[in-house]
Amino acid sequence: MIYEQKGLNKKEYTPVFGDEDDFSHLAGNVASPKTTAYRHTEQQLASFKQVNAPYVLYGTLASDNMERAKNEVLERSVMFIDVDDSGTYEDVANHLASFLNAMSANYVIYPTISNGIKDGTRLRAGIQLDKSLNQDDYIKTWLVVTGQTRIKADQRGAKSNFAQLQGIYVPTDQNAANKPIIETDGVGLNTDVLIELFNNNPNKYQPLDKQAHSQTPVDISNTPKYALVARKMLLAMFDPENSYQAFGGWDNMLTDVGGWVYRQTHGDIKLTGDIVATVNALGSDPIAPDDLKAKFKSWVNRWTY
């Protein structure tokens, strides 16, 4: 369900009815913003956020009561990541986009109102989920994505403020130089494989005060073969150190992952090379860059799509 709110000062949700699904609503508002804030000073933008800026929540509420203080968010259908990074907007956005492209996920990435005002990159990513998640599974998925991409993200929206509204893209003079990235030709983010990855190694992703030691088994008895292959490849991309033995060795893992990405992206050599290099770099004893480059050229000749 889609809930909107105009300005942070307002205390009630406004439900949006219609045939549009949650992510399509977000993508449409990023592609064609309904609200702009040009010719605003920094002080005026601060006031604009409180009174006029558009905010949204995608998910399920506990009741029909639209007062925010008297309701509870049970699930979210779109995952948001607020990034405050020291890199440039283009570098950080493209890095996150490459990761999500490898997952064949639908997403939007856009500069926030604070981008161009506060130091560093200020951007927000909205990622379509393949199913709505409760707070526990949402946090696990969020932690794996941010942990694997190594971006500096604000955890409060996933943890303590699960009910937090998210600002939709508002073009300003300050953020005009940084354009959104919109991907709508993919699918919802594969949350099962990310949750499984977290459960298999919670200490890798959780803060020290939240570490857990239990593992939740996943029933794969009725999982089709293509999904099992995708699960194996994604687990290798996220955690190659604990996955390469299932491929019969490090080189075998890299060439299998590369071939799979190559097929899934219909022969995108650059993205495939970036993914292979990233996975290799996660190893404790990675292949030297020059050696990997030579191996990659040989592997590409055997891949088809």
PDB file of C-alpha atoms in Angstrom:
ATOM      1  CA  MET A   1       0.000   0.000   0.000  1.00  0.00           C
ATOM      2  CA  ILE A   2       1.145   3.558  -0.746  1.00  0.00           C
ATOM      3  CA  TYR A   3       1.017   6.276   1.893  1.00  0.00           C
ATOM      4  CA  GLU A   4       2.043   9.872   1.260  1.00  0.00           C
ATOM      5  CA  GLN A   5       2.671  12.842   3.491  1.00  0.00           C
ATOM      6  CA  LYS A   6       3.364  16.493   2.668  1.00  0.00           C
ATOM      7  CA  GLY A   7       6.028  17.910   4.953  1.00  0.00           C
ATOM      8  CA  LEU A   8       7.495  16.400   8.091  1.00  0.00           C
ATOM      9  CA  ASN A   9       5.264  18.508  10.322  1.00  0.00           C
ATOM     10  CA  LYS A  10       2.138  16.679   9.235  1.00  0.00           C
ATOM     11  CA  LYS A  11       1.195  13.800  11.506  1.00  0.00           C
ATOM     12  CA  GLU A  12      -1.160  11.779   9.310  1.00  0.00           C
ATOM     13  CA  TYR A  13      -0.684   9.367   6.421  1.00  0.00           C
ATOM     14  CA  THR A  14      -2.605   9.936   3.197  1.00  0.00           C
ATOM     15  CA  PRO A  15      -3.356   6.616   1.465  1.00  0.00           C
ATOM     16  CA  VAL A  16      -3.001   6.495  -2.321  1.00  0.00           C
ATOM     17  CA  PHE A  17      -5.557   4.324  -4.088  1.00  0.00           C
ATOM     18  CA  GLY A  18      -5.368   3.004  -7.633  1.00  0.00           C
ATOM     19  CA  ASP A  19      -3.882   0.278  -9.799  1.00  0.00           C
ATOM     20  CA  GLU A  20      -0.271   1.456  -9.549  1.00  0.00           C
ATOM     21  CA  ASP A  21       2.012  -0.835  -7.547  1.00  0.00           C
ATOM     22  CA  ASP A  22       4.312   0.528  -4.871  1.00  0.00           C
ATOM     23  CA  PHE A  23       7.574   0.595  -6.800  1.00  0.00           C
ATOM     24  CA  SER A  24       5.970   1.972  -9.970  1.00  0.00           C
ATOM     25  CA  HIS A  25       4.669   4.869  -7.887  1.00  0.00           C
ATOM     26  CA  LEU A  26       8.178   5.596  -6.644  1.00  0.00           C
ATOM     27  CA  ALA A  27       9.826   5.218 -10.064  1.00  0.00           C
ATOM     28  CA  GLY A  28       7.233   7.485 -11.655  1.00  0.00           C
ATOM     29  CA  ASN A  29       7.737  10.199  -9.073  1.00  0.00           C
ATOM     30  CA  VAL A  30      11.503  10.079  -9.545  1.00  0.00           C
ATOM     31  CA  ALA A  31      11.237  10.125 -13.335  1.00  0.00           C
ATOM     32  CA  SER A  32       8.704  12.989 -13.323  1.00  0.00           C
ATOM     33  CA  PRO A  33       8.869  14.860 -10.002  1.00  0.00           C
ATOM     34  CA  LYS A  34       5.612  16.530  -9.000  1.00  0.00           C
ATOM     35  CA  THR A  35       7.411  18.898  -6.645  1.00  0.00           C
ATOM     36  CA  THR A  36      10.487  21.052  -7.238  1.00  0.00           C
ATOM     37  CA  ALA A  37      12.333  23.540  -5.037  1.00  0.00           C
ATOM     38  CA  TYR A  38      14.378  25.728  -7.342  1.00  0.00           C
ATOM     39  CA  ARG A  39      15.601  29.152  -6.260  1.00  0.00           C
ATOM     40  CA  HIS A  40      15.583  28.167  -2.590  1.00  0.00           C
ATOM     41  CA  THR A  41      18.358  29.066  -0.177  1.00  0.00           C
ATOM     42  CA  GLU A  42      19.689  26.543   2.309  1.00  0.00           C
ATOM     43  CA  GLN A  43      17.485  28.042   5.027  1.00  0.00           C
ATOM     44  CA  GLN A  44      14.420  28.002   2.768  1.00  0.00           C
ATOM     45  CA  LEU A  45      15.016  24.347   1.901  1.00  0.00           C
ATOM     46  CA  ALA A  46      15.117  23.465   5.603  1.00  0.00           C
ATOM     47  CA  SER A  47      11.673  25.028   6.006  1.00  0.00           C
ATOM     48  CA  PHE A  48      10.482  23.415   2.758  1.00  0.00           C
ATOM     49  CA  LYS A  49      11.276  19.964   4.126  1.00  0.00           C
ATOM     50  CA  GLN A  50       9.121  20.585   7.171  1.00  0.00           C
ATOM     51  CA  VAL A  51       6.104  21.957   5.307  1.00  0.00           C
ATOM     52  CA  ASN A  52       6.062  21.099   1.584  1.00  0.00           C
ATOM     53  CA  ALA A  53       8.445  18.275   0.725  1.00  0.00           C
ATOM     54  CA  PRO A  54       6.793  14.995  -0.399  1.00  0.00           C
ATOM     55  CA  TYR A  55       7.323  11.921   1.738  1.00  0.00           C
ATOM     56  CA  VAL A  56       6.188   8.353   1.204  1.00  0.00           C
ATOM     57  CA  LEU A  57       5.823   4.986   2.907  1.00  0.00           C
ATOM     58  CA  TYR A  58       5.375   1.721   0.997  1.00  0.00           C
ATOM     59  CA  GLY A  59       4.111  -1.165   3.072  1.00  0.00           C
ATOM     60  CA  THR A  60       1.481  -2.475   5.451  1.00  0.00           C
ATOM     61  CA  LEU A  61       0.085  -0.682   8.502  1.00  0.00           C
ATOM     62  CA  ALA A  62      -1.375  -2.412  11.543  1.00  0.00           C
ATOM     63  CA  SER A  63      -4.701  -0.558  11.389  1.00  0.00           C
ATOM     64  CA  ASP A  64      -6.781   1.920   9.379  1.00  0.00           C
ATOM     65  CA  ASN A  65      -5.912   4.741  11.756  1.00  0.00           C
ATOM     66  CA  MET A  66      -3.960   7.267   9.676  1.00  0.00           C
ATOM     67  CA  GLU A  67      -2.420   9.037  12.670  1.00  0.00           C
ATOM     68  CA  ARG A  68       1.250   8.113  12.539  1.00  0.00           C
ATOM     69  CA  ALA A  69       1.662   8.121  16.311  1.00  0.00           C
ATOM     70  CA  LYS A  70      -1.235   5.671  16.742  1.00  0.00           C
ATOM     71  CA  ASN A  71      -0.275   3.164  14.059  1.00  0.00           C
ATOM     72  CA  GLU A  72       2.504   0.669  13.416  1.00  0.00           C
ATOM     73  CA  VAL A  73       4.327  -0.339  10.248  1.00  0.00           C
ATOM     74  CA  LEU A  74       4.220  -4.125   9.937  1.00  0.00           C
ATOM     75  CA  GLU A  75       5.996  -4.625   6.596  1.00  0.00           C
ATOM     76  CA  ARG A  76       7.777  -2.690   3.875  1.00  0.00           C
ATOM     77  CA  SER A  77       7.629  -3.458   0.138  1.00  0.00           C
ATOM     78  CA  VAL A  78      10.394  -1.067  -0.954  1.00  0.00           C
ATOM     79  CA  MET A  79      13.748  -0.896   0.806  1.00  0.00           C
ATOM     80  CA  PHE A  80      15.332   2.514   1.215  1.00  0.00           C
ATOM     81  CA  ILE A  81      18.995   3.209   1.815  1.00  0.00           C
ATOM     82  CA  ASP A  82      20.091   6.707   2.793  1.00  0.00           C
ATOM     83  CA  VAL A  83      23.736   7.241   1.908  1.00  0.00           C
ATOM     84  CA  ASP A  84      26.077   9.816   3.436  1.00  0.00           C
ATOM     85  CA  ASP A  85      29.394   9.047   1.777  1.00  0.00           C
ATOM     86  CA  SER A  86      32.654  10.875   1.215  1.00  0.00           C
ATOM     87  CA  GLY A  87      32.831   9.878  -2.458  1.00  0.00           C
ATOM     88  CA  THR A  88      31.304  11.724  -5.382  1.00  0.00           C
ATOM     89  CA  TYR A  89      27.614  11.254  -6.191  1.00  0.00           C
ATOM     90  CA  GLU A  90      28.444   9.677  -9.553  1.00  0.00           C
ATOM     91  CA  ASP A  91      30.934   7.187  -8.117  1.00  0.00           C
ATOM     92  CA  VAL A  92      28.771   6.111  -5.185  1.00  0.00           C
ATOM     93  CA  ALA A  93      25.560   5.928  -7.243  1.00  0.00           C
ATOM     94  CA  ASN A  94      27.208   3.924 -10.037  1.00  0.00           C
ATOM     95  CA  HIS A  95      28.846   1.573  -7.528  1.00  0.00           C
ATOM     96  CA  LEU A  96      25.510   0.823  -5.880  1.00  0.00           C
ATOM     97  CA  ALA A  97      23.796   0.566  -9.281  1.00  0.00           C
ATOM     98  CA  SER A  98      26.342  -2.007 -10.493  1.00  0.00           C
ATOM     99  CA  PHE A  99      25.634  -4.176  -7.467  1.00  0.00           C
ATOM    100  CA  LEU A 100      21.858  -3.954  -7.951  1.00  0.00           C
ATOM    101  CA  ASN A 101      22.178  -4.590 -11.688  1.00  0.00           C
ATOM    102  CA  ALA A 102      24.032  -7.800 -10.910  1.00  0.00           C
ATOM    103  CA  MET A 103      21.032  -8.782  -8.795  1.00  0.00           C
ATOM    104  CA  SER A 104      18.680  -7.921 -11.696  1.00  0.00           C
ATOM    105  CA  ALA A 105      16.789  -5.695  -9.265  1.00  0.00           C
ATOM    106  CA  ASN A 106      14.514  -2.748  -9.952  1.00  0.00           C
ATOM    107  CA  TYR A 107      15.658   0.405  -8.175  1.00  0.00           C
ATOM    108  CA  VAL A 108      15.922   4.177  -8.196  1.00  0.00           C
ATOM    109  CA  ILE A 109      18.860   6.240  -6.944  1.00  0.00           C
ATOM    110  CA  TYR A 110      18.500   9.988  -6.565  1.00  0.00           C
ATOM    111  CA  PRO A 111      20.092  12.953  -4.769  1.00  0.00           C
ATOM    112  CA  THR A 112      18.364  14.145  -1.626  1.00  0.00           C
ATOM    113  CA  ILE A 113      17.502  17.767  -0.851  1.00  0.00           C
ATOM    114  CA  SER A 114      20.659  17.899   1.288  1.00  0.00           C
ATOM    115  CA  ASN A 115      22.901  16.927  -1.639  1.00  0.00           C
ATOM    116  CA  GLY A 116      24.953  19.944  -2.660  1.00  0.00           C
ATOM    117  CA  ILE A 117      24.391  21.580   0.732  1.00  0.00           C
ATOM    118  CA  LYS A 118      25.931  19.248   3.290  1.00  0.00           C
ATOM    119  CA  ASP A 119      29.392  17.768   2.845  1.00  0.00           C
ATOM    120  CA  GLY A 120      29.782  14.493   0.974  1.00  0.00           C
ATOM    121  CA  THR A 121      27.383  12.557  -1.180  1.00  0.00           C
ATOM    122  CA  ARG A 122      23.759  12.600  -0.047  1.00  0.00           C
ATOM    123  CA  LEU A 123      21.658  10.150  -2.000  1.00  0.00           C
ATOM    124  CA  ARG A 124      18.760   7.803  -1.466  1.00  0.00           C
ATOM    125  CA  ALA A 125      18.174   4.417  -3.079  1.00  0.00           C
ATOM    126  CA  GLY A 126      14.742   2.827  -3.279  1.00  0.00           C
ATOM    127  CA  ILE A 127      14.847  -0.894  -4.129  1.00  0.00           C
ATOM    128  CA  GLN A 128      11.870  -3.018  -5.059  1.00  0.00           C
ATOM    129  CA  LEU A 129      11.633  -6.138  -2.889  1.00  0.00           C
ATOM    130  CA  ASP A 130      10.354  -9.438  -4.249  1.00  0.00           C
ATOM    131  CA  LYS A 131       8.022  -9.593  -1.249  1.00  0.00           C
ATOM    132  CA  SER A 132       7.087  -7.368   1.665  1.00  0.00           C
ATOM    133  CA  LEU A 133       9.366  -7.825   4.687  1.00  0.00           C
ATOM    134  CA  ASN A 134       8.833  -7.442   8.405  1.00  0.00           C
ATOM    135  CA  GLN A 135      11.364  -5.404  10.318  1.00  0.00           C
ATOM    136  CA  ASP A 136      13.611  -8.341  11.225  1.00  0.00           C
ATOM    137  CA  ASP A 137      14.021  -9.587   7.653  1.00  0.00           C
ATOM    138  CA  TYR A 138      14.173  -6.025   6.314  1.00  0.00           C
ATOM    139  CA  ILE A 139      17.118  -5.253   8.598  1.00  0.00           C
ATOM    140  CA  LYS A 140      18.928  -8.421   7.527  1.00  0.00           C
ATOM    141  CA  THR A 141      18.469  -7.597   3.845  1.00  0.00           C
ATOM    142  CA  TRP A 142      19.499  -3.974   4.408  1.00  0.00           C
ATOM    143  CA  LEU A 143      22.644  -4.968   6.300  1.00  0.00           C
ATOM    144  CA  VAL A 144      23.782  -7.416   3.624  1.00  0.00           C
ATOM    145  CA  VAL A 145      23.300  -4.919   0.780  1.00  0.00           C
ATOM    146  CA  THR A 146      25.091  -2.096   2.589  1.00  0.00           C
ATOM    147  CA  GLY A 147      27.750  -4.442   3.916  1.00  0.00           C
ATOM    148  CA  GLN A 148      28.575  -5.945   0.544  1.00  0.00           C
ATOM    149  CA  THR A 149      28.680  -2.588  -1.231  1.00  0.00           C
ATOM    150  CA  ARG A 150      30.599  -1.023   1.674  1.00  0.00           C
ATOM    151  CA  ILE A 151      28.687   2.212   1.419  1.00  0.00           C
ATOM    152  CA  LYS A 152      28.269   4.544   4.367  1.00  0.00           C
ATOM    153  CA  ALA A 153      24.543   4.392   5.059  1.00  0.00           C
ATOM    154  CA  ASP A 154      22.265   5.544   7.857  1.00  0.00           C
ATOM    155  CA  GLN A 155      21.026   2.474   9.759  1.00  0.00           C
ATOM    156  CA  ARG A 156      18.282   4.309  11.649  1.00  0.00           C
ATOM    157  CA  GLY A 157      15.752   3.991   8.833  1.00  0.00           C
ATOM    158  CA  ALA A 158      16.112   0.211   8.914  1.00  0.00           C
ATOM    159  CA  LYS A 159      16.458  -0.328  12.651  1.00  0.00           C
ATOM    160  CA  SER A 160      15.151   2.117  15.227  1.00  0.00           C
ATOM    161  CA  ASN A 161      12.935   4.044  12.786  1.00  0.00           C
ATOM    162  CA  PHE A 162      11.349   1.261  10.738  1.00  0.00           C
ATOM    163  CA  ALA A 163       8.247   3.459  10.327  1.00  0.00           C
ATOM    164  CA  GLN A 164      10.290   6.386   8.997  1.00  0.00           C
ATOM    165  CA  LEU A 165       8.905   8.191   5.971  1.00  0.00           C
ATOM    166  CA  GLN A 166      11.242   8.645   3.007  1.00  0.00           C
ATOM    167  CA  GLY A 167      11.631  11.820   0.986  1.00  0.00           C
ATOM    168  CA  ILE A 168      10.854  11.480  -2.722  1.00  0.00           C
ATOM    169  CA  TYR A 169      13.149  13.125  -5.265  1.00  0.00           C
ATOM    170  CA  VAL A 170      12.851  16.915  -5.303  1.00  0.00           C
ATOM    171  CA  PRO A 171      15.048  18.745  -7.858  1.00  0.00           C
ATOM    172  CA  THR A 172      16.785  21.846  -6.506  1.00  0.00           C
ATOM    173  CA  ASP A 173      19.435  24.207  -7.783  1.00  0.00           C
ATOM    174  CA  GLN A 174      21.839  22.596  -5.337  1.00  0.00           C
ATOM    175  CA  ASN A 175      21.344  18.976  -6.465  1.00  0.00           C
ATOM    176  CA  ALA A 176      20.599  19.659 -10.143  1.00  0.00           C
ATOM    177  CA  ALA A 177      24.023  18.483 -11.322  1.00  0.00           C
ATOM    178  CA  ASN A 178      23.354  14.944 -10.057  1.00  0.00           C
ATOM    179  CA  LYS A 179      20.783  12.999 -12.028  1.00  0.00           C
ATOM    180  CA  PRO A 180      18.723  10.030 -10.798  1.00  0.00           C
ATOM    181  CA  ILE A 181      19.323   6.483 -11.977  1.00  0.00           C
ATOM    182  CA  ILE A 182      16.158   4.486 -12.674  1.00  0.00           C
ATOM    183  CA  GLU A 183      15.970   0.759 -13.438  1.00  0.00           C
ATOM    184  CA  THR A 184      12.539  -0.750 -14.099  1.00  0.00           C
ATOM    185  CA  ASP A 185      13.346  -3.666 -16.421  1.00  0.00           C
ATOM    186  CA  GLY A 186      14.385  -6.043 -13.659  1.00  0.00           C
ATOM    187  CA  VAL A 187      12.572  -7.778 -10.816  1.00  0.00           C
ATOM    188  CA  GLY A 188      12.158  -7.410  -7.097  1.00  0.00           C
ATOM    189  CA  LEU A 189      15.343  -7.918  -5.093  1.00  0.00           C
ATOM    190  CA  ASN A 190      15.869 -11.586  -4.221  1.00  0.00           C
ATOM    191  CA  THR A 191      15.417 -11.295  -0.471  1.00  0.00           C
ATOM    192  CA  ASP A 192      15.533 -15.016   0.389  1.00  0.00           C
ATOM    193  CA  VAL A 193      19.147 -15.372  -0.702  1.00  0.00           C
ATOM    194  CA  LEU A 194      20.187 -12.250   1.204  1.00  0.00           C
ATOM    195  CA  ILE A 195      18.399 -13.332   4.365  1.00  0.00           C
ATOM    196  CA  GLU A 196      19.997 -16.771   4.032  1.00  0.00           C
ATOM    197  CA  LEU A 197      23.387 -15.152   3.637  1.00  0.00           C
ATOM    198  CA  PHE A 198      22.841 -13.147   6.817  1.00  0.00           C
ATOM    199  CA  ASN A 199      21.611 -16.169   8.772  1.00  0.00           C
ATOM    200  CA  ASN A 200      24.619 -18.212   7.671  1.00  0.00           C
ATOM    201  CA  ASN A 201      27.063 -15.605   8.951  1.00  0.00           C
ATOM    202  CA  PRO A 202      25.309 -13.017  11.164  1.00  0.00           C
ATOM    203  CA  ASN A 203      28.522 -11.803  12.783  1.00  0.00           C
ATOM    204  CA  LYS A 204      29.747 -10.566   9.424  1.00  0.00           C
ATOM    205  CA  TYR A 205      26.905  -8.074   9.109  1.00  0.00           C
ATOM    206  CA  GLN A 206      25.558  -7.318  12.584  1.00  0.00           C
ATOM    207  CA  PRO A 207      27.044  -4.817  15.038  1.00  0.00           C
ATOM    208  CA  LEU A 208      28.952  -6.465  17.863  1.00  0.00           C
ATOM    209  CA  ASP A 209      26.195  -5.804  20.412  1.00  0.00           C
ATOM    210  CA  LYS A 210      23.665  -7.594  18.174  1.00  0.00           C
ATOM    211  CA  GLN A 211      25.671 -10.628  17.161  1.00  0.00           C
ATOM    212  CA  ALA A 212      23.827 -13.923  16.872  1.00  0.00           C
ATOM    213  CA  HIS A 213      25.060 -17.454  16.518  1.00  0.00           C
ATOM    214  CA  SER A 214      22.079 -19.408  15.249  1.00  0.00           C
ATOM    215  CA  GLN A 215      21.450 -20.401  11.666  1.00  0.00           C
ATOM    216  CA  THR A 216      18.029 -20.710  10.063  1.00  0.00           C
ATOM    217  CA  PRO A 217      17.849 -23.572   7.540  1.00  0.00           C
ATOM    218  CA  VAL A 218      16.217 -22.880   4.184  1.00  0.00           C
ATOM    219  CA  ASP A 219      13.918 -25.456   2.613  1.00  0.00           C
ATOM    220  CA  ILE A 220      14.974 -25.858  -1.028  1.00  0.00           C
ATOM    221  CA  SER A 221      13.164 -29.112  -1.753  1.00  0.00           C
ATOM    222  CA  ASN A 222      10.682 -27.451  -4.112  1.00  0.00           C
ATOM    223  CA  THR A 223      13.031 -24.820  -5.533  1.00  0.00           C
ATOM    224  CA  PRO A 224      13.438 -24.962  -9.351  1.00  0.00           C
ATOM    225  CA  LYS A 225      16.903 -25.577 -10.791  1.00  0.00           C
ATOM    226  CA  TYR A 226      17.354 -22.048 -12.187  1.00  0.00           C
ATOM    227  CA  ALA A 227      16.665 -20.607  -8.721  1.00  0.00           C
ATOM    228  CA  LEU A 228      19.168 -22.963  -7.115  1.00  0.00           C
ATOM    229  CA  VAL A 229      21.809 -21.858  -9.636  1.00  0.00           C
ATOM    230  CA  ALA A 230      21.002 -18.195  -8.954  1.00  0.00           C
ATOM    231  CA  ARG A 231      21.217 -18.805  -5.200  1.00  0.00           C
ATOM    232  CA  LYS A 232      24.612 -20.479  -5.574  1.00  0.00           C
ATOM    233  CA  MET A 233      25.982 -17.642  -7.709  1.00  0.00           C
ATOM    234  CA  LEU A 234      24.651 -14.872  -5.485  1.00  0.00           C
ATOM    235  CA  LEU A 235      26.017 -16.488  -2.354  1.00  0.00           C
ATOM    236  CA  ALA A 236      29.412 -16.735  -4.075  1.00  0.00           C
ATOM    237  CA  MET A 237      29.271 -13.058  -5.059  1.00  0.00           C
ATOM    238  CA  PHE A 238      28.489 -12.009  -1.499  1.00  0.00           C
ATOM    239  CA  ASP A 239      30.717 -14.404   0.424  1.00  0.00           C
ATOM    240  CA  PRO A 240      33.292 -16.027  -1.885  1.00  0.00           C
ATOM    241  CA  GLU A 241      35.549 -17.196   0.947  1.00  0.00           C
ATOM    242  CA  ASN A 242      32.832 -19.500   2.228  1.00  0.00           C
ATOM    243  CA  SER A 243      31.575 -20.494  -1.228  1.00  0.00           C
ATOM    244  CA  TYR A 244      34.486 -21.281  -3.534  1.00  0.00           C
ATOM    245  CA  GLN A 245      34.915 -24.886  -2.382  1.00  0.00           C
ATOM    246  CA  ALA A 246      31.434 -25.687  -3.703  1.00  0.00           C
ATOM    247  CA  PHE A 247      32.770 -24.815  -7.180  1.00  0.00           C
ATOM    248  CA  GLY A 248      35.902 -26.911  -6.868  1.00  0.00           C
ATOM    249  CA  GLY A 249      38.275 -23.966  -6.466  1.00  0.00           C
ATOM    250  CA  TRP A 250      38.663 -20.198  -6.612  1.00  0.00           C
ATOM    251  CA  ASP A 251      39.210 -19.967 -10.381  1.00  0.00           C
ATOM    252  CA  ASN A 252      36.236 -22.223 -11.052  1.00  0.00           C
ATOM    253  CA  MET A 253      34.055 -20.038  -8.872  1.00  0.00           C
ATOM    254  CA  LEU A 254      35.110 -16.848 -10.660  1.00  0.00           C
ATOM    255  CA  THR A 255      34.550 -18.250 -14.136  1.00  0.00           C
ATOM    256  CA  ASP A 256      31.163 -19.734 -13.161  1.00  0.00           C
ATOM    257  CA  VAL A 257      30.032 -16.483 -11.566  1.00  0.00           C
ATOM    258  CA  GLY A 258      31.338 -14.506 -14.528  1.00  0.00           C
ATOM    259  CA  GLY A 259      29.597 -16.760 -17.038  1.00  0.00           C
ATOM    260  CA  TRP A 260      26.335 -16.502 -15.119  1.00  0.00           C
ATOM    261  CA  VAL A 261      26.467 -12.693 -14.911  1.00  0.00           C
ATOM    262  CA  TYR A 262      27.413 -12.540 -18.607  1.00  0.00           C
ATOM    263  CA  ARG A 263      24.326 -14.550 -19.529  1.00  0.00           C
ATOM    264  CA  GLN A 264      22.016 -12.687 -17.175  1.00  0.00           C
ATOM    265  CA  THR A 265      23.124  -9.317 -18.602  1.00  0.00           C
ATOM    266  CA  HIS A 266      22.982 -10.482 -22.239  1.00  0.00           C
ATOM    267  CA  GLY A 267      26.712 -10.147 -22.773  1.00  0.00           C
ATOM    268  CA  ASP A 268      27.581  -7.033 -20.757  1.00  0.00           C
ATOM    269  CA  ILE A 269      31.357  -7.530 -20.658  1.00  0.00           C
ATOM    270  CA  LYS A 270      32.131  -4.424 -18.591  1.00  0.00           C
ATOM    271  CA  LEU A 271      29.651  -5.244 -15.826  1.00  0.00           C
ATOM    272  CA  THR A 272      30.745  -8.890 -15.833  1.00  0.00           C
ATOM    273  CA  GLY A 273      34.381  -7.865 -15.515  1.00  0.00           C
ATOM    274  CA  ASP A 274      33.553  -5.479 -12.669  1.00  0.00           C
ATOM    275  CA  ILE A 275      31.672  -8.211 -10.793  1.00  0.00           C
ATOM    276  CA  VAL A 276      34.448 -10.777 -11.258  1.00  0.00           C
ATOM    277  CA  ALA A 277      37.063  -8.278 -10.066  1.00  0.00           C
ATOM    278  CA  THR A 278      34.937  -7.337  -7.050  1.00  0.00           C
ATOM    279  CA  VAL A 279      34.361 -10.960  -6.039  1.00  0.00           C
ATOM    280  CA  ASN A 280      38.062 -11.740  -6.479  1.00  0.00           C
ATOM    281  CA  ALA A 281      39.029  -8.786  -4.295  1.00  0.00           C
ATOM    282  CA  LEU A 282      36.911 -10.150  -1.439  1.00  0.00           C
ATOM    283  CA  GLY A 283      39.194 -13.160  -1.135  1.00  0.00           C
ATOM    284  CA  SER A 284      41.973 -13.507   1.422  1.00  0.00           C
ATOM    285  CA  ASP A 285      44.385 -14.510  -1.374  1.00  0.00           C
ATOM    286  CA  PRO A 286      42.976 -12.886  -4.534  1.00  0.00           C
ATOM    287  CA  ILE A 287      44.368 -13.406  -8.022  1.00  0.00           C
ATOM    288  CA  ALA A 288      46.747 -10.598  -8.995  1.00  0.00           C
ATOM    289  CA  PRO A 289      45.064  -7.955 -11.214  1.00  0.00           C
ATOM    290  CA  ASP A 290      47.226  -8.641 -14.283  1.00  0.00           C
ATOM    291  CA  ASP A 291      46.752 -12.399 -13.966  1.00  0.00           C
ATOM    292  CA  LEU A 292      43.009 -11.965 -13.497  1.00  0.00           C
ATOM    293  CA  LYS A 293      42.808  -9.777 -16.585  1.00  0.00           C
ATOM    294  CA  ALA A 294      44.483 -12.480 -18.676  1.00  0.00           C
ATOM    295  CA  LYS A 295      42.250 -15.186 -17.231  1.00  0.00           C
ATOM    296  CA  PHE A 296      39.141 -13.077 -17.840  1.00  0.00           C
ATOM    297  CA  LYS A 297      39.976 -12.666 -21.522  1.00  0.00           C
ATOM    298  CA  SER A 298      40.273 -16.427 -21.827  1.00  0.00           C
ATOM    299  CA  TRP A 299      37.013 -17.043 -19.954  1.00  0.00           C
ATOM    300  CA  VAL A 300      35.027 -14.585 -22.069  1.00  0.00           C
ATOM    301  CA  ASN A 301      35.859 -16.553 -25.209  1.00  0.00           C
ATOM    302  CA  ARG A 302      34.035 -19.570 -23.764  1.00  0.00           C
ATOM    303  CA  TRP A 303      30.954 -17.763 -22.478  1.00  0.00           C
ATOM    304  CA  THR A 304      27.732 -17.525 -24.447  1.00  0.00           C
ATOM    305  CA  TYR A 305      24.347 -15.908 -23.862  1.00  0.00           C
TER     306      TYR A 305
END
